Short mmCIF file of C-alpha atoms in Angstrom, two decimals:
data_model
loop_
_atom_site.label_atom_id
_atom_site.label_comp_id
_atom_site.label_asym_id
_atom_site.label_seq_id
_atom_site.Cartn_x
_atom_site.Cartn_y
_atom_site.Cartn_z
CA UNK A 1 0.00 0.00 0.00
CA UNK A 2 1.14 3.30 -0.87
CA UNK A 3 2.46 5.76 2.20
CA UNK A 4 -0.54 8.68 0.34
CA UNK A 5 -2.30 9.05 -2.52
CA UNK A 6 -0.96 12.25 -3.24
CA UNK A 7 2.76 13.51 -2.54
CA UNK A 8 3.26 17.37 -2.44
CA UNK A 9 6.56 18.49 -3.43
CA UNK A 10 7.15 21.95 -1.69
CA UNK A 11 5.01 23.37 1.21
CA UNK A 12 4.52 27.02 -0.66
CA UNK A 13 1.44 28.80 -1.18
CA UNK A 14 1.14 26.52 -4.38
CA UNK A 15 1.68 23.22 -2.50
CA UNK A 16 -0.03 24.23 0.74
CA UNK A 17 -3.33 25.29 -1.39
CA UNK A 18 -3.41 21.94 -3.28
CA UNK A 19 -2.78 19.87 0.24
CA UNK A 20 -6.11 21.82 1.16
CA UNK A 21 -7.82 20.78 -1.78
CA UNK A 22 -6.99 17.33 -1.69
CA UNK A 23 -7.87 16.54 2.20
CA UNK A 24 -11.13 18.29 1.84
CA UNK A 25 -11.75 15.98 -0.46
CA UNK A 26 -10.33 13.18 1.53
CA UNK A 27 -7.30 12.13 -0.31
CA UNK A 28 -4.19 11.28 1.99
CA UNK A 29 -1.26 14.23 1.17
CA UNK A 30 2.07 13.72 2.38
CA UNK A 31 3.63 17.08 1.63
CA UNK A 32 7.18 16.73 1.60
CA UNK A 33 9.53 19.78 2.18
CA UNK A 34 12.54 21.25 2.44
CA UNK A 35 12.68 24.01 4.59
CA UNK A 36 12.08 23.79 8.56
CA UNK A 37 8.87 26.16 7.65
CA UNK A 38 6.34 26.47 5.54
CA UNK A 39 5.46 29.72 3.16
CA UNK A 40 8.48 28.77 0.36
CA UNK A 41 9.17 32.68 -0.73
CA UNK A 42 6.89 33.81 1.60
CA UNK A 43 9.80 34.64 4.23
CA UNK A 44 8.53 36.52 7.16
CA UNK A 45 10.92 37.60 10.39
CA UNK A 46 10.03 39.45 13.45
CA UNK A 47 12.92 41.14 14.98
CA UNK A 48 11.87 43.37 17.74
CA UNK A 49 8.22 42.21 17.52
CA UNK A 50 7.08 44.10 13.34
CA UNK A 51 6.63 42.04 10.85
CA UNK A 52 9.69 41.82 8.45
CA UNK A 53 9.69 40.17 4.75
CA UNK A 54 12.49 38.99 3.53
CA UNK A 55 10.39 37.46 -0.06
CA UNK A 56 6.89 38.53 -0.72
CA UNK A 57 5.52 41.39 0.69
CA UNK A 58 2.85 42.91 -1.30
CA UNK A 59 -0.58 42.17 -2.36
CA UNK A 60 -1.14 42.87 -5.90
CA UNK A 61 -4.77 44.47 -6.82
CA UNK A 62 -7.46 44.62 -5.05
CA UNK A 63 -9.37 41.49 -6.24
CA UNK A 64 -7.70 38.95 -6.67
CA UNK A 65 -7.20 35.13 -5.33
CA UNK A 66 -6.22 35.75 -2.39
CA UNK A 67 -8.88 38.23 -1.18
CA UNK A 68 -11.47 35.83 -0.11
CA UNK A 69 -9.04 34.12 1.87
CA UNK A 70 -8.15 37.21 3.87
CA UNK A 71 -11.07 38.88 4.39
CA UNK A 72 -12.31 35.36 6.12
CA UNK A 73 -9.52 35.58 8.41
CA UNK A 74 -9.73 38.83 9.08
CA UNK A 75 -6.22 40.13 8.53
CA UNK A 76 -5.56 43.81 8.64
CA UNK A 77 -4.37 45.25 5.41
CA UNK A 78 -2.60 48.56 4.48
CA UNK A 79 -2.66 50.29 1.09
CA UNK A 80 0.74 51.12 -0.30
CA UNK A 81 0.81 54.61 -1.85
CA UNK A 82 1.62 54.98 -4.97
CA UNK A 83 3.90 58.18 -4.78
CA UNK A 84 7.13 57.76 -6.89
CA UNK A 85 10.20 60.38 -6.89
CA UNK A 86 13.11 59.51 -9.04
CA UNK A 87 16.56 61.84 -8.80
CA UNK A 88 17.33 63.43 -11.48
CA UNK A 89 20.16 66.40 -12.34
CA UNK A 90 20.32 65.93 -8.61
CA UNK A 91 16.87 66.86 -7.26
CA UNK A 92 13.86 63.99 -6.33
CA UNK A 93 10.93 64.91 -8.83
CA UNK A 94 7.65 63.24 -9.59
CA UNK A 95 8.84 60.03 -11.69
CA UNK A 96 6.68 60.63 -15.17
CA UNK A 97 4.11 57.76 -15.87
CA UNK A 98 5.29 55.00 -17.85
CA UNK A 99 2.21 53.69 -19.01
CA UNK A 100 1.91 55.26 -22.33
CA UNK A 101 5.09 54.02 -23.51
CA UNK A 102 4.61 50.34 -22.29
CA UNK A 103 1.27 50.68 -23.66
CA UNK A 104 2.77 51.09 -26.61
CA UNK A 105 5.45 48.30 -26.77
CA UNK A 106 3.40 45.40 -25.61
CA UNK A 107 0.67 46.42 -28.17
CA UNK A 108 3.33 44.95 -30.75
CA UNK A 109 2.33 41.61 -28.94
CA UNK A 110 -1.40 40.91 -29.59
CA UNK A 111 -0.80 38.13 -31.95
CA UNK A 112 1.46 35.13 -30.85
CA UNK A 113 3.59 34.81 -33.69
CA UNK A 114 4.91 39.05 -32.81
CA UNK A 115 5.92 37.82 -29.42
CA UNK A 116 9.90 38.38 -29.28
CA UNK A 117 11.98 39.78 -26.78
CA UNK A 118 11.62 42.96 -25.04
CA UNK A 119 15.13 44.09 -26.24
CA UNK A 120 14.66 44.05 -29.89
CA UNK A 121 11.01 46.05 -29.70
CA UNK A 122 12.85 48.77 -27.61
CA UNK A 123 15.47 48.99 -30.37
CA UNK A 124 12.80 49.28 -33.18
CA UNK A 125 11.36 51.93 -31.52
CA UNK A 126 14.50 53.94 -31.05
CA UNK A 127 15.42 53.59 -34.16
CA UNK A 128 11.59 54.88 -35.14
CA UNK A 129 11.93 57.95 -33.08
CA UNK A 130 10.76 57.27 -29.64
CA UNK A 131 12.13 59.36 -26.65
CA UNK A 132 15.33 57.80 -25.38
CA UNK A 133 14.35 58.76 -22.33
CA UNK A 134 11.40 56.96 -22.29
CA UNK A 135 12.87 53.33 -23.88
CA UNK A 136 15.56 53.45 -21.14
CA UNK A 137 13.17 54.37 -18.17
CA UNK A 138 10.67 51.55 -19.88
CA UNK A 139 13.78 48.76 -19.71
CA UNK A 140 14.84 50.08 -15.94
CA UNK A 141 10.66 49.04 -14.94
CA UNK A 142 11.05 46.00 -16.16
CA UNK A 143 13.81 44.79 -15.43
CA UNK A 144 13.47 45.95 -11.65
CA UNK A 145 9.23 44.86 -10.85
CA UNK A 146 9.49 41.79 -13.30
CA UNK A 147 13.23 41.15 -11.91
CA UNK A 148 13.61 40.25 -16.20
CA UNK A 149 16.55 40.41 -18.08
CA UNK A 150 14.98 42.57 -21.09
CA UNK A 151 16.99 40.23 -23.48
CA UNK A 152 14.86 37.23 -22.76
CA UNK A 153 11.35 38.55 -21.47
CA UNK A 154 9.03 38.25 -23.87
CA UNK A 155 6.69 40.95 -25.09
CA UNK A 156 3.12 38.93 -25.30
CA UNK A 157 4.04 37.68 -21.69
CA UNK A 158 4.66 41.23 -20.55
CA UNK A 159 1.60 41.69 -22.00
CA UNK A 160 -0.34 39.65 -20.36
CA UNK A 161 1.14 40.73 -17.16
CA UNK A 162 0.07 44.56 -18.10
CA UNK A 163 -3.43 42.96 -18.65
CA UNK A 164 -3.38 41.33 -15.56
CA UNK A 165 -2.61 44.24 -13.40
CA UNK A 166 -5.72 46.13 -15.09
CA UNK A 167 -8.14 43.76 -14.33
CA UNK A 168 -6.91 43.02 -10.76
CA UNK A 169 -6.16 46.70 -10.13
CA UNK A 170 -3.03 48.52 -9.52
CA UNK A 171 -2.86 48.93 -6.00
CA UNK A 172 -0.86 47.18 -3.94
CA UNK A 173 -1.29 46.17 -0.48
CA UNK A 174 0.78 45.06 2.81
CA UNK A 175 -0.29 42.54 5.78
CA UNK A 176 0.73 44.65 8.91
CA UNK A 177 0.57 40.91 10.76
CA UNK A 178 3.05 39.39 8.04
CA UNK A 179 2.69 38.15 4.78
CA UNK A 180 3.37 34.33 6.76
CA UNK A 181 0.10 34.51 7.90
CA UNK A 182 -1.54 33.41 4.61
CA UNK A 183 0.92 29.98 3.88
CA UNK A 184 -0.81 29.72 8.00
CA UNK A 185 -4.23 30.25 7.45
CA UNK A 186 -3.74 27.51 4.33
CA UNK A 187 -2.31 25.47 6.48
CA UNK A 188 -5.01 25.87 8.94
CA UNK A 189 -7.66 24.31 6.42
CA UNK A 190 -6.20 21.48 5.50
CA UNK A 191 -7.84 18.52 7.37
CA UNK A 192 -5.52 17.09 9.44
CA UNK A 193 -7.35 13.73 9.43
CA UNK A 194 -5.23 13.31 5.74
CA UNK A 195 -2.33 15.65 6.07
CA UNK A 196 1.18 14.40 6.81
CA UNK A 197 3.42 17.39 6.72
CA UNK A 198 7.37 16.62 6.96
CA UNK A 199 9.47 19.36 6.82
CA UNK A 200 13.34 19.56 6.55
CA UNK A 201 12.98 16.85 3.90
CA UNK A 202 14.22 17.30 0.83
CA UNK A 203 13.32 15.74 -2.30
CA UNK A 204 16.58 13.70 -4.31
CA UNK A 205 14.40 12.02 -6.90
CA UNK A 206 11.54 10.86 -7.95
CA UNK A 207 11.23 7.98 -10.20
CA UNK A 208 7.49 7.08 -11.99
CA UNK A 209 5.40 5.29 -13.69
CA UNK A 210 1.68 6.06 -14.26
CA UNK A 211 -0.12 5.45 -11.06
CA UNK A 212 2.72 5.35 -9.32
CA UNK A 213 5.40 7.66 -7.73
CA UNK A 214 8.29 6.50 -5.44
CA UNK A 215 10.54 9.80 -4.03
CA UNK A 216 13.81 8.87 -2.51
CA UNK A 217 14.13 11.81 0.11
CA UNK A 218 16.77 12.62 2.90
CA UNK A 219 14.55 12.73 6.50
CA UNK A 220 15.59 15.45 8.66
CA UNK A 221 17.64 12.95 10.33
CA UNK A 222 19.84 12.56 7.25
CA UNK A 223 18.75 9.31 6.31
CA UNK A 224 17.87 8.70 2.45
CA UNK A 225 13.85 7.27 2.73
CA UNK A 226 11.27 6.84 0.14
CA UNK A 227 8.00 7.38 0.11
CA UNK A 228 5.25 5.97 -2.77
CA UNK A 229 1.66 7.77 -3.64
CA UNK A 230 -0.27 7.14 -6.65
CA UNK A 231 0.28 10.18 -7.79
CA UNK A 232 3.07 13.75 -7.13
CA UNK A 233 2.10 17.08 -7.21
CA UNK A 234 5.35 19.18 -7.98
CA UNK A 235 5.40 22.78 -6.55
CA UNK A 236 9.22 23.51 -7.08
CA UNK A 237 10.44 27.03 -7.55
CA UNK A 238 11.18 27.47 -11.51
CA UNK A 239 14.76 27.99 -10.44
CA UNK A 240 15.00 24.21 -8.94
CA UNK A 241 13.27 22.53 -12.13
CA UNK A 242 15.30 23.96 -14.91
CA UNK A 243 18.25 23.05 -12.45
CA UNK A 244 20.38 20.43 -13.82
CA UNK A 245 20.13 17.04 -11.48
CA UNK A 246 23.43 16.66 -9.58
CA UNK A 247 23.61 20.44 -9.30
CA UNK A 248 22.85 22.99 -6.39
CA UNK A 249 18.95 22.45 -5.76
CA UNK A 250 19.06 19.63 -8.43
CA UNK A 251 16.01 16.99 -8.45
CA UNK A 252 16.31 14.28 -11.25
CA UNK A 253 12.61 13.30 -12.49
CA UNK A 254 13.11 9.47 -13.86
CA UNK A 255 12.02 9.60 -17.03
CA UNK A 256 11.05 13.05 -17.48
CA UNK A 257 8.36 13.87 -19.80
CA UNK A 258 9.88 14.47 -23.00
CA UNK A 259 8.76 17.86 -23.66
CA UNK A 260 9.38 19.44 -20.31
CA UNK A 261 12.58 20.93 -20.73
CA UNK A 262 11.72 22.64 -23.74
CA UNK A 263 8.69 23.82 -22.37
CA UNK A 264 10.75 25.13 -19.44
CA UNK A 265 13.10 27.04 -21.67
CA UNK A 266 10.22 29.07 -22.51
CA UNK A 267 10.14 30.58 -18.99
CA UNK A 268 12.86 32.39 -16.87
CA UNK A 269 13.79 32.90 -13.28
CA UNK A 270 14.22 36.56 -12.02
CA UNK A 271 17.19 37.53 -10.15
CA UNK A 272 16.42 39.84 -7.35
CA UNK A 273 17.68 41.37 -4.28
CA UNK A 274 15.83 42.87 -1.50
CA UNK A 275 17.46 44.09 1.96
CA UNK A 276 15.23 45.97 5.01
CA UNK A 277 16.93 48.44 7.03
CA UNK A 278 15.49 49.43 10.46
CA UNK A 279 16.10 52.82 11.92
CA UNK A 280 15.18 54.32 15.01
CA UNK A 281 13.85 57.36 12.93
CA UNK A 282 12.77 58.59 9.57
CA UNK A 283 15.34 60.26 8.90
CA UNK A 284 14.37 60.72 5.12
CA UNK A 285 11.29 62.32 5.69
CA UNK A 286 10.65 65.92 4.85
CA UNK A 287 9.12 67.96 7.49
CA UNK A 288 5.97 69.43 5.75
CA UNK A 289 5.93 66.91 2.54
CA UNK A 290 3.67 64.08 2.07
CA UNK A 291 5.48 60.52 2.43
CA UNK A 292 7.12 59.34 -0.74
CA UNK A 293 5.99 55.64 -1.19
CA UNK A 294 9.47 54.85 -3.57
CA UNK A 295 12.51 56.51 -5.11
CA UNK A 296 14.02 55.66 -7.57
CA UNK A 297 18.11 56.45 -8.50
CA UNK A 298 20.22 56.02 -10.68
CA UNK A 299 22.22 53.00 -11.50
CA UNK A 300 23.41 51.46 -8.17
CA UNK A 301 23.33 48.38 -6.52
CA UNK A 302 19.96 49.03 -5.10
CA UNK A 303 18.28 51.77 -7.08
CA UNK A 304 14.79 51.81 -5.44
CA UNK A 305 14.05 52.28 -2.09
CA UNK A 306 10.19 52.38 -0.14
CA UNK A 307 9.19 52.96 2.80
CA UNK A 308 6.90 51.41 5.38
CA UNK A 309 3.59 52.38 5.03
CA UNK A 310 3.25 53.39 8.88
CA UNK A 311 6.24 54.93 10.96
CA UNK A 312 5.14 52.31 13.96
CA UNK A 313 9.11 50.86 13.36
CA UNK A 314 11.33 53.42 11.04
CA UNK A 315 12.32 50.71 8.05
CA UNK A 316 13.45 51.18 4.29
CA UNK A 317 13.57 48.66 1.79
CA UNK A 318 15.83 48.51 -0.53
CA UNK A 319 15.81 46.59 -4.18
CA UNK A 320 17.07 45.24 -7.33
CA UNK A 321 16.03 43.48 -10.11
CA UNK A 322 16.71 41.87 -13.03
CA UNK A 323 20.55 41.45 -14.62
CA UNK A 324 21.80 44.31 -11.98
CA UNK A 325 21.16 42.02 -9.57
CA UNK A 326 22.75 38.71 -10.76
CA UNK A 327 26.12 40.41 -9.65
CA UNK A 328 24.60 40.60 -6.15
CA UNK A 329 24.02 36.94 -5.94
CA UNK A 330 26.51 35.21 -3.33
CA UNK A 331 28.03 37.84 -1.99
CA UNK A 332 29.06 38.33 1.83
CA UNK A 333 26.88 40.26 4.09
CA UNK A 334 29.56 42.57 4.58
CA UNK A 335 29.46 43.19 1.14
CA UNK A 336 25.49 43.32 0.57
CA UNK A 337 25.32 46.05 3.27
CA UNK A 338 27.93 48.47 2.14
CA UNK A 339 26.19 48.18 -1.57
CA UNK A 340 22.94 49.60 0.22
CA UNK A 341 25.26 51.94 1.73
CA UNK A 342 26.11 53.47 -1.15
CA UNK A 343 23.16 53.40 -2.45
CA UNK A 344 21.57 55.56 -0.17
CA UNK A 345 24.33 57.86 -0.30
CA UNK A 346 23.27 58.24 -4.09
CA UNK A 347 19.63 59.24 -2.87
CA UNK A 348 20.35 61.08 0.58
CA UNK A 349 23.59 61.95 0.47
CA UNK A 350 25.58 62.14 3.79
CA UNK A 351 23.13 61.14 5.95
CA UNK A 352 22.68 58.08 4.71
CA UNK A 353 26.05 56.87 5.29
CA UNK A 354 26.16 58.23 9.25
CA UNK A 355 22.93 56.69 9.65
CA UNK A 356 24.01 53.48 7.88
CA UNK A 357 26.99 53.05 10.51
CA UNK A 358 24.32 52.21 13.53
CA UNK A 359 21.12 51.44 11.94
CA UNK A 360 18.74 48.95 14.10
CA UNK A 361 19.24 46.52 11.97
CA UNK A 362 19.93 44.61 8.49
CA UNK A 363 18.16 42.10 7.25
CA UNK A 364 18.80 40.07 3.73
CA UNK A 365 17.97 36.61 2.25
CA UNK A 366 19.35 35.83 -0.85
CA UNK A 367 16.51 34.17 -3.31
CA UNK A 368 19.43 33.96 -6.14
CA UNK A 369 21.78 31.33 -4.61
CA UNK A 370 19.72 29.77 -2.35
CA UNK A 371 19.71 25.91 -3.48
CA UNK A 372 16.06 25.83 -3.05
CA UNK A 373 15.04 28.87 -5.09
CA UNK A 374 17.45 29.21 -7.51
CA UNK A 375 16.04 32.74 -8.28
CA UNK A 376 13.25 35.26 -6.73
CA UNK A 377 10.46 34.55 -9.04
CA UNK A 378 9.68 33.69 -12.25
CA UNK A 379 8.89 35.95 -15.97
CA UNK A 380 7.68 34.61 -19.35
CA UNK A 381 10.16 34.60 -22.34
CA UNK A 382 9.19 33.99 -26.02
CA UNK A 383 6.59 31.20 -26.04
CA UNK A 384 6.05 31.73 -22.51
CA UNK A 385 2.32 31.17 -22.95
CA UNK A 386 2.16 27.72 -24.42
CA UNK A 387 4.82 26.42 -22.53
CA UNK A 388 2.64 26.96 -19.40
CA UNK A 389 -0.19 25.50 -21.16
CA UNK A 390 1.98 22.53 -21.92
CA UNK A 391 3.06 22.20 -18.41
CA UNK A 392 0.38 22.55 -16.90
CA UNK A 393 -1.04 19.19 -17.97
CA UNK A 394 -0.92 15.99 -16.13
CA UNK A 395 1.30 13.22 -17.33
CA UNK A 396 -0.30 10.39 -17.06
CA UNK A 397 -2.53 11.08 -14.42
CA UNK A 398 0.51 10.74 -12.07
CA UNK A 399 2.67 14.20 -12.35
CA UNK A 400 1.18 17.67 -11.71
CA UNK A 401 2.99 20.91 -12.00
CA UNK A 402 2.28 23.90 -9.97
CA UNK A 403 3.29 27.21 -8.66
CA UNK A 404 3.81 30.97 -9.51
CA UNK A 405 6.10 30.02 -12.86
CA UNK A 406 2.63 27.87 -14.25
CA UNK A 407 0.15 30.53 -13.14
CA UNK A 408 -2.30 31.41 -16.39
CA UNK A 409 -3.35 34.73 -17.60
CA UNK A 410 -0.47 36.83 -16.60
CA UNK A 411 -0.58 36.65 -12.93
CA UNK A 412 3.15 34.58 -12.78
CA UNK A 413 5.11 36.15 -9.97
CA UNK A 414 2.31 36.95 -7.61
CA UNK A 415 1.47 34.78 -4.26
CA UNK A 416 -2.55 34.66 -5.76
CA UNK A 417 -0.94 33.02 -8.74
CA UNK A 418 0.96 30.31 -6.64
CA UNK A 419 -2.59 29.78 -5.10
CA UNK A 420 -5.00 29.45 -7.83
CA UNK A 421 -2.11 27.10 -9.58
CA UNK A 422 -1.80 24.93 -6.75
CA UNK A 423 -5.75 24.95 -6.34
CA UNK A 424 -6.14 24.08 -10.29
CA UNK A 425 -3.37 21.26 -9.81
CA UNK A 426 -5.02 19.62 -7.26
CA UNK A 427 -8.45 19.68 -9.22
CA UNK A 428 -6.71 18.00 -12.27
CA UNK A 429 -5.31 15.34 -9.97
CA UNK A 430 -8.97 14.69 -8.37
CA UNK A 431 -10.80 14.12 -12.03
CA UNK A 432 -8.18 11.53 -12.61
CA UNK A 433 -9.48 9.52 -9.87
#
């Protein structure tokens, strides 16, 4: 007899929402992860007492997935404002709006066979006339919120992302409690009558054949176990599947579907850096000024910084995306800190550095070379829609993909598109029955 009918790889938002699906419906999970926690990218610390993210912090639109979910539970939420100031010719002004340009590029994307990278639209349109000014501040978005190399991103992707944002609006939200409480409140619903939940296990390989899945894990006491269910539901960061088995985060799938790996070439793994810097003031607020929400500098290690959206515990964030912040991956602490350092300095001068020499504290996680990310979170290159299509299907009736990378109609990237993934996953698996 099988040790559960379903294995979960990865106890994310994806894999957490699917273990809640299939219990309720009385199938025996065994979710199988990693970490000594739950949440995945979801990364929440509470130095002092406030709630700290180290991976996702904001809620994207006002009506999306994961809305239902915390309006149940009641969780406080705070708006973000949307307030930008960039520094230019060395003053902070208002940074101009960027939607009519982008408007403009992914427009070139409505029909599937225009989709190409980002790179070579921007080109065409310099060489057509556009503002300079405008292409280069266009490339700097993306490649910072999408965390995209603009040499691989592909426009009908980016496109659907744009379309994605309209419909689910374009605020953005904070959870004053912690983002960790919504991997919790998942948690919280899955019956326990059918859950077995082992953490600090991680997944070596998982060998198949349809109805039948045996993974060879190491147990938390470093033995190498394996557990059989009739079917796997696979919630691995897109960083860890395109990983090469025998690598860093490296999970051999024996045999893998033949058209995965050119599936996954389709989509990419962002590289981006985030670090939160605790104060015992504000030090960058003007007296008399409303609060800026995020500034944006120059090129710099971290060229945006935002603030906390109530001054209950001083904080700036600071961040970068995209192939700026490949260079940042593996490096010290030491190292990491005196980059935000200096890119302060950039924004605030002075100040910055005498307040960087005793700040409250530093805090840093990095997404980019951790073995079981392999990347902060995912973007669509050329093709990006089929291949999630593609993967998206069950093999067999015995392998299910899921998570942020597969999410449909744009919303990759976002914690409501791990959720509804994970939820359509586990639905998939339950017709197969």
């Amino acid at each position: 007899m099988p040790d559960a009918d379903v294995l979960v790889i990865g106890a994310g938002v994806a894999g957490l929402a699917a273990a809640r699906r299939l219990t309720g419906a009385g199938r025996r999970v065994a979710v199988l992860e990693a970490r000594d926690r739950i949440g995945g990218r979801v990364h929440t610390i509470r130095p002092g007492g406030a709630a700290v993210e180290l991976g996702a912090e904001f809620i994207h639109g006002g009506s999306n997935a994961l809305w239902p979910l915390i309006r149940q539970a009641g969780l406080e939420t705070l708006p973000i404002g949307e307030r930008h100031e960039w520094l230019r010719d060395g003053k902070l002004t208002p940074l101009p709006d960027l939607h009519p340009p982008l408007e403009k590029i992914v427009a070139s994307a409505s029909e599937p066979w225009l989709d190409r990278p980002l790179s070579e639209v921007l080109h065409e349109r310099l060489l057509e006339g556009d503002d300079p000014e405008a292409i280069a501040a266009v490339k700097s978005y993306v490649e910072g919120f999408h965390a995209a190399d603009a040499r691989r991103i592909g426009v009908q992707a980016l496109a659907e992302n744009q379309a994605a944002e309209d419909e689910d609006g374009e605020n953005a939200f904070v959870l004053p409690e912690g983002y960790d409480r919504v991997p919790a409140l998942i948690l919280e619903q899955c019956d326990p009558a059918w859950l077995d939940l082992r953490l600090s296990t991680t997944l070596l390989s998982l060998r198949w054949r349809p109805g039948e899945v045996v993974a060879a894990v190491r147990s938390p006491d470093g033995r190498t176990v394996e557990t059989r269910a009739r079917q796997a539901l696979i919630t691995l960061p897109l960083g860890v599947l395109k990983a090469a088995p025998g690598t860093a985060g490296g999970v051999r799938i024996d045999p893998e579907p033949p058209y995965w790996a050119e599936a996954l070439g389709a989509l990419e793994m962002g590289a981006a850096h985030r670090i939160v810097i605790r104060f015992d003031e504000a030090w960058w607020a003007q007296p008399g000024k409303p609060p800026v929400s995020f500034v944006h500098g120059p090129a710099s290690a971290f060229p945006v910084w935002w603030s906390a959206p109530r001054d209950d515990e001083p904080r700036l964030t600071g961040w970068s995306g995209g192939p700026r912040a490949v260079s940042l991956g593996g490096r010290t602490p030491e190292v990491i800190r005196q980059a935000a350092a200096d890119s302060l300095a950039v924004l605030f001068g002075q100040e910055a550095r005498d307040q960087m020499r005793s700040p409250r504290g530093v805090h840093y996680h990095d997404w980019v070379t951790d073995p079981l990310s392999l990347g902060a979170y995912s973007y669509g290159g050329v093709g990006a829609k089929a291949a999630r299509e593609l993967l998206s299907r069950p093999v067999e009736d015995t392998l299910y993909l899921a998570g942020e990378a597969l999410a449909a109609a744009g919303r990759n990237a976002t914690v409501h598109g791990a959720l509804t993934s994970g939820d359509w996953s586990a639905e998939q698996a339950l017709w197969s029955v």
